[in-house]
Amino acid sequence: MTTRPIIIDTDPGIDDAVALAIALYSEQLDVRLITTVAGNVSLEKVTKNALRLLEFFGKDVPVALGAARPLIKAPIDASDIHGSTGMDGFDFKEPTQDRVLKEHAVNAMYRVIMASEQPTTLVPIGPLTNIALLLTMYPDVKEKIDEIVLMGGSTTRGNMGVMSEFNIAADPEAAKIVFQSNLPVVMVGLDVGWKALVYPEDSEQLKGMNQTGGMIYQLFQKYRGGSMKTGLKMYDSCAIAYLLKPEMFQVVETFVDVELNGSMTAGCTVVDLRGYLKQPSNAKVCVDIDPDMFKQWFMESLGKCN
Ligand code: BDR
Ligand code: CA
């Protein structure tokens, strides 16, 4: 089976942890590098979380530290949702530093992408700071990028501001650079994340599934991404779902830009579904998902973990 080379840029984050589990155990994906970015919590904490997860899974994927703050905006975090460590709820072993590269994430991404025979897919599931820096510092890298499949944005309302989604609002300038990059961009946003839900009965099933399921079950007891009763939202897993089972999504190709200056709307994605702006499309936007197909895929995928 041919595997698809990917780099995951992440800020774990409870839903990031679940997405990483699925990607790392997938036989169709070859996770060549994990890069970290300040987002849900600080760079130091998210990197520690990525290392904890890799140690827990026993996976030898290199980790490179990226941006500790957004390009221009003051940092924000989401510790109210993910807990003060960013991954509250499970007692992980203290991770070794063996997997940590000495290079900055941007340099590590450039090296790994340029050395690959096959074009690489970037999967950012946190703020887009590292990706924007990569595209700006090393424009020649674009030729070797297959696609950017990002979790972020919304076609309607937000989860950070009235209209803005967390990953885009955390670094809107970076997001604008990514949408304007002329690369194939897939936006997997809130519209689908809101329907990618885990209910108490699913969580109970995970508990005894395998050691990963048991760990995730415990993280879910602390995750404030929705209440457990109304369903926990698996935002970041949707980006992995798009890579592995795109048929579960309804996708529209359209023009997307990021509002930088609106006094009430800064950080929101402007998704021109009706073509008002008369601009050529620059993204595939996931506007809907089949929730049952997602659920089945999600449980089956976690069933493949150790
Ligand atoms: C996004 O924000 C973060 O809190 C989640 O990890 C996800 O990437 C959802 O808006
Ligand atoms: Ca995330």
PDB file of N, CA and C in Angstrom, residues 180-230:
ATOM      1  N   GLN A 180      -3.840  32.848   0.872  1.00  0.00           N
ATOM      2  CA  GLN A 180      -3.402  33.564  -0.336  1.00  0.00           C
ATOM      3  C   GLN A 180      -2.172  32.925  -0.983  1.00  0.00           C
ATOM      4  N   SER A 181      -1.844  31.710  -0.577  1.00  0.00           N
ATOM      5  CA  SER A 181      -0.576  31.099  -1.009  1.00  0.00           C
ATOM      6  C   SER A 181      -0.614  30.525  -2.428  1.00  0.00           C
ATOM      7  N   ASN A 182      -1.805  30.427  -3.006  1.00  0.00           N
ATOM      8  CA  ASN A 182      -1.958  29.762  -4.313  1.00  0.00           C
ATOM      9  C   ASN A 182      -1.696  28.265  -4.265  1.00  0.00           C
ATOM     10  N   LEU A 183      -1.653  27.713  -3.081  1.00  0.00           N
ATOM     11  CA  LEU A 183      -1.524  26.258  -2.942  1.00  0.00           C
ATOM     12  C   LEU A 183      -2.926  25.663  -2.797  1.00  0.00           C
ATOM     13  N   PRO A 184      -3.068  24.369  -3.095  1.00  0.00           N
ATOM     14  CA  PRO A 184      -4.371  23.748  -2.823  1.00  0.00           C
ATOM     15  C   PRO A 184      -4.617  23.696  -1.305  1.00  0.00           C
ATOM     16  N   VAL A 185      -5.626  24.430  -0.863  1.00  0.00           N
ATOM     17  CA  VAL A 185      -5.942  24.486   0.574  1.00  0.00           C
ATOM     18  C   VAL A 185      -7.321  23.873   0.799  1.00  0.00           C
ATOM     19  N   VAL A 186      -7.413  23.011   1.797  1.00  0.00           N
ATOM     20  CA  VAL A 186      -8.716  22.463   2.196  1.00  0.00           C
ATOM     21  C   VAL A 186      -9.029  23.008   3.585  1.00  0.00           C
ATOM     22  N   MET A 187     -10.172  23.665   3.707  1.00  0.00           N
ATOM     23  CA  MET A 187     -10.572  24.218   5.012  1.00  0.00           C
ATOM     24  C   MET A 187     -11.595  23.285   5.651  1.00  0.00           C
ATOM     25  N   VAL A 188     -11.169  22.672   6.758  1.00  0.00           N
ATOM     26  CA  VAL A 188     -12.058  21.785   7.515  1.00  0.00           C
ATOM     27  C   VAL A 188     -12.403  22.563   8.787  1.00  0.00           C
ATOM     28  N   GLY A 189     -13.540  23.210   8.772  1.00  0.00           N
ATOM     29  CA  GLY A 189     -13.819  24.187   9.832  1.00  0.00           C
ATOM     30  C   GLY A 189     -14.875  23.756  10.832  1.00  0.00           C
ATOM     31  N   LEU A 190     -15.409  24.765  11.518  1.00  0.00           N
ATOM     32  CA  LEU A 190     -16.387  24.490  12.581  1.00  0.00           C
ATOM     33  C   LEU A 190     -17.659  23.835  12.056  1.00  0.00           C
ATOM     34  N   ASP A 191     -18.020  24.188  10.817  1.00  0.00           N
ATOM     35  CA  ASP A 191     -19.272  23.661  10.253  1.00  0.00           C
ATOM     36  C   ASP A 191     -19.332  22.139  10.327  1.00  0.00           C
ATOM     37  N   VAL A 192     -18.176  21.503  10.133  1.00  0.00           N
ATOM     38  CA  VAL A 192     -18.169  20.035  10.207  1.00  0.00           C
ATOM     39  C   VAL A 192     -17.812  19.564  11.624  1.00  0.00           C
ATOM     40  N   GLY A 193     -16.940  20.327  12.303  1.00  0.00           N
ATOM     41  CA  GLY A 193     -16.558  19.943  13.673  1.00  0.00           C
ATOM     42  C   GLY A 193     -17.763  19.851  14.603  1.00  0.00           C
ATOM     43  N   TRP A 194     -18.744  20.708  14.381  1.00  0.00           N
ATOM     44  CA  TRP A 194     -19.943  20.694  15.231  1.00  0.00           C
ATOM     45  C   TRP A 194     -20.765  19.428  15.072  1.00  0.00           C
ATOM     46  N   LYS A 195     -20.532  18.713  13.988  1.00  0.00           N
ATOM     47  CA  LYS A 195     -21.315  17.480  13.764  1.00  0.00           C
ATOM     48  C   LYS A 195     -20.476  16.231  14.003  1.00  0.00           C
ATOM     49  N   ALA A 196     -19.195  16.421  14.313  1.00  0.00           N
ATOM     50  CA  ALA A 196     -18.293  15.278  14.549  1.00  0.00           C
ATOM     51  C   ALA A 196     -18.237  15.064  16.065  1.00  0.00           C
ATOM     52  N   LEU A 197     -19.260  14.390  16.575  1.00  0.00           N
ATOM     53  CA  LEU A 197     -19.482  14.382  18.024  1.00  0.00           C
ATOM     54  C   LEU A 197     -19.238  13.027  18.673  1.00  0.00           C
ATOM     55  N   VAL A 198     -18.739  13.100  19.900  1.00  0.00           N
ATOM     56  CA  VAL A 198     -18.585  11.896  20.724  1.00  0.00           C
ATOM     57  C   VAL A 198     -19.514  12.030  21.926  1.00  0.00           C
ATOM     58  N   TYR A 199     -20.402  11.069  22.080  1.00  0.00           N
ATOM     59  CA  TYR A 199     -21.389  11.088  23.175  1.00  0.00           C
ATOM     60  C   TYR A 199     -20.913  10.178  24.319  1.00  0.00           C
ATOM     61  N   PRO A 200     -21.576  10.270  25.476  1.00  0.00           N
ATOM     62  CA  PRO A 200     -21.140   9.463  26.616  1.00  0.00           C
ATOM     63  C   PRO A 200     -21.031   7.970  26.297  1.00  0.00           C
ATOM     64  N   GLU A 201     -21.979   7.439  25.515  1.00  0.00           N
ATOM     65  CA  GLU A 201     -21.938   5.995  25.222  1.00  0.00           C
ATOM     66  C   GLU A 201     -20.725   5.641  24.346  1.00  0.00           C
ATOM     67  N   ASP A 202     -20.305   6.586  23.464  1.00  0.00           N
ATOM     68  CA  ASP A 202     -19.109   6.339  22.631  1.00  0.00           C
ATOM     69  C   ASP A 202     -17.872   6.362  23.518  1.00  0.00           C
ATOM     70  N   SER A 203     -17.874   7.331  24.414  1.00  0.00           N
ATOM     71  CA  SER A 203     -16.733   7.481  25.302  1.00  0.00           C
ATOM     72  C   SER A 203     -16.569   6.219  26.167  1.00  0.00           C
ATOM     73  N   GLU A 204     -17.692   5.701  26.656  1.00  0.00           N
ATOM     74  CA  GLU A 204     -17.659   4.455  27.450  1.00  0.00           C
ATOM     75  C   GLU A 204     -17.070   3.302  26.639  1.00  0.00           C
ATOM     76  N   GLN A 205     -17.432   3.282  25.349  1.00  0.00           N
ATOM     77  CA  GLN A 205     -16.922   2.216  24.477  1.00  0.00           C
ATOM     78  C   GLN A 205     -15.402   2.344  24.304  1.00  0.00           C
ATOM     79  N   LEU A 206     -14.932   3.586  24.249  1.00  0.00           N
ATOM     80  CA  LEU A 206     -13.485   3.814  24.078  1.00  0.00           C
ATOM     81  C   LEU A 206     -12.706   3.322  25.292  1.00  0.00           C
ATOM     82  N   LYS A 207     -13.323   3.491  26.454  1.00  0.00           N
ATOM     83  CA  LYS A 207     -12.668   3.192  27.730  1.00  0.00           C
ATOM     84  C   LYS A 207     -11.996   1.823  27.724  1.00  0.00           C
ATOM     85  N   GLY A 208     -12.721   0.804  27.227  1.00  0.00           N
ATOM     86  CA  GLY A 208     -12.176  -0.547  27.286  1.00  0.00           C
ATOM     87  C   GLY A 208     -11.619  -1.025  25.957  1.00  0.00           C
ATOM     88  N   MET A 209     -11.533  -0.135  24.978  1.00  0.00           N
ATOM     89  CA  MET A 209     -11.177  -0.548  23.616  1.00  0.00           C
ATOM     90  C   MET A 209      -9.728  -1.005  23.497  1.00  0.00           C
ATOM     91  N   ASN A 210      -8.814  -0.182  23.980  1.00  0.00           N
ATOM     92  CA  ASN A 210      -7.365  -0.467  23.962  1.00  0.00           C
ATOM     93  C   ASN A 210      -6.715   0.597  24.843  1.00  0.00           C
ATOM     94  N   GLN A 211      -5.384   0.579  24.951  1.00  0.00           N
ATOM     95  CA  GLN A 211      -4.801   1.539  25.906  1.00  0.00           C
ATOM     96  C   GLN A 211      -4.964   2.988  25.450  1.00  0.00           C
ATOM     97  N   THR A 212      -4.978   3.206  24.126  1.00  0.00           N
ATOM     98  CA  THR A 212      -5.214   4.574  23.621  1.00  0.00           C
ATOM     99  C   THR A 212      -6.633   5.019  23.962  1.00  0.00           C
ATOM    100  N   GLY A 213      -7.594   4.129  23.728  1.00  0.00           N
ATOM    101  CA  GLY A 213      -8.994   4.446  24.049  1.00  0.00           C
ATOM    102  C   GLY A 213      -9.149   4.793  25.526  1.00  0.00           C
ATOM    103  N   GLY A 214      -8.470   4.044  26.379  1.00  0.00           N
ATOM    104  CA  GLY A 214      -8.540   4.293  27.825  1.00  0.00           C
ATOM    105  C   GLY A 214      -7.990   5.675  28.168  1.00  0.00           C
ATOM    106  N   MET A 215      -6.877   6.040  27.512  1.00  0.00           N
ATOM    107  CA  MET A 215      -6.265   7.355  27.766  1.00  0.00           C
ATOM    108  C   MET A 215      -7.204   8.464  27.285  1.00  0.00           C
ATOM    109  N   ILE A 216      -7.745   8.275  26.081  1.00  0.00           N
ATOM    110  CA  ILE A 216      -8.635   9.300  25.514  1.00  0.00           C
ATOM    111  C   ILE A 216      -9.902   9.441  26.371  1.00  0.00           C
ATOM    112  N   TYR A 217     -10.396   8.317  26.848  1.00  0.00           N
ATOM    113  CA  TYR A 217     -11.567   8.356  27.733  1.00  0.00           C
ATOM    114  C   TYR A 217     -11.297   9.293  28.916  1.00  0.00           C
ATOM    115  N   GLN A 218     -10.096   9.151  29.482  1.00  0.00           N
ATOM    116  CA  GLN A 218      -9.781   9.996  30.649  1.00  0.00           C
ATOM    117  C   GLN A 218      -9.646  11.464  30.268  1.00  0.00           C
ATOM    118  N   LEU A 219      -9.031  11.738  29.112  1.00  0.00           N
ATOM    119  CA  LEU A 219      -8.933  13.141  28.654  1.00  0.00           C
ATOM    120  C   LEU A 219     -10.340  13.722  28.458  1.00  0.00           C
ATOM    121  N   PHE A 220     -11.236  12.902  27.933  1.00  0.00           N
ATOM    122  CA  PHE A 220     -12.593  13.393  27.657  1.00  0.00           C
ATOM    123  C   PHE A 220     -13.326  13.798  28.943  1.00  0.00           C
ATOM    124  N   GLN A 221     -12.934  13.210  30.053  1.00  0.00           N
ATOM    125  CA  GLN A 221     -13.602  13.579  31.305  1.00  0.00           C
ATOM    126  C   GLN A 221     -13.304  15.043  31.654  1.00  0.00           C
ATOM    127  N   LYS A 222     -12.220  15.587  31.067  1.00  0.00           N
ATOM    128  CA  LYS A 222     -11.822  16.975  31.390  1.00  0.00           C
ATOM    129  C   LYS A 222     -12.066  17.950  30.245  1.00  0.00           C
ATOM    130  N   TYR A 223     -12.387  17.430  29.078  1.00  0.00           N
ATOM    131  CA  TYR A 223     -12.462  18.279  27.876  1.00  0.00           C
ATOM    132  C   TYR A 223     -13.754  19.093  27.894  1.00  0.00           C
ATOM    133  N   ARG A 224     -13.590  20.403  27.740  1.00  0.00           N
ATOM    134  CA  ARG A 224     -14.777  21.268  27.745  1.00  0.00           C
ATOM    135  C   ARG A 224     -15.203  21.654  26.321  1.00  0.00           C
ATOM    136  N   GLY A 225     -14.858  20.845  25.361  1.00  0.00           N
ATOM    137  CA  GLY A 225     -15.232  21.125  23.965  1.00  0.00           C
ATOM    138  C   GLY A 225     -16.672  20.728  23.717  1.00  0.00           C
ATOM    139  N   GLY A 226     -17.599  21.379  24.393  1.00  0.00           N
ATOM    140  CA  GLY A 226     -19.012  20.974  24.393  1.00  0.00           C
ATOM    141  C   GLY A 226     -19.225  20.225  25.695  1.00  0.00           C
ATOM    142  N   SER A 227     -20.477  20.001  26.075  1.00  0.00           N
ATOM    143  CA  SER A 227     -20.627  19.209  27.292  1.00  0.00           C
ATOM    144  C   SER A 227     -20.707  17.756  26.838  1.00  0.00           C
ATOM    145  N   MET A 228     -20.304  16.847  27.706  1.00  0.00           N
ATOM    146  CA  MET A 228     -20.305  15.436  27.329  1.00  0.00           C
ATOM    147  C   MET A 228     -21.697  15.026  26.831  1.00  0.00           C
ATOM    148  N   LYS A 229     -22.743  15.567  27.473  1.00  0.00           N
ATOM    149  CA  LYS A 229     -24.118  15.163  27.117  1.00  0.00           C
ATOM    150  C   LYS A 229     -24.503  15.554  25.688  1.00  0.00           C
ATOM    151  N   THR A 230     -24.124  16.779  25.311  1.00  0.00           N
ATOM    152  CA  THR A 230     -24.524  17.238  23.966  1.00  0.00           C
ATOM    153  C   THR A 230     -23.492  16.849  22.917  1.00  0.00           C
TER     154      THR A 230
END
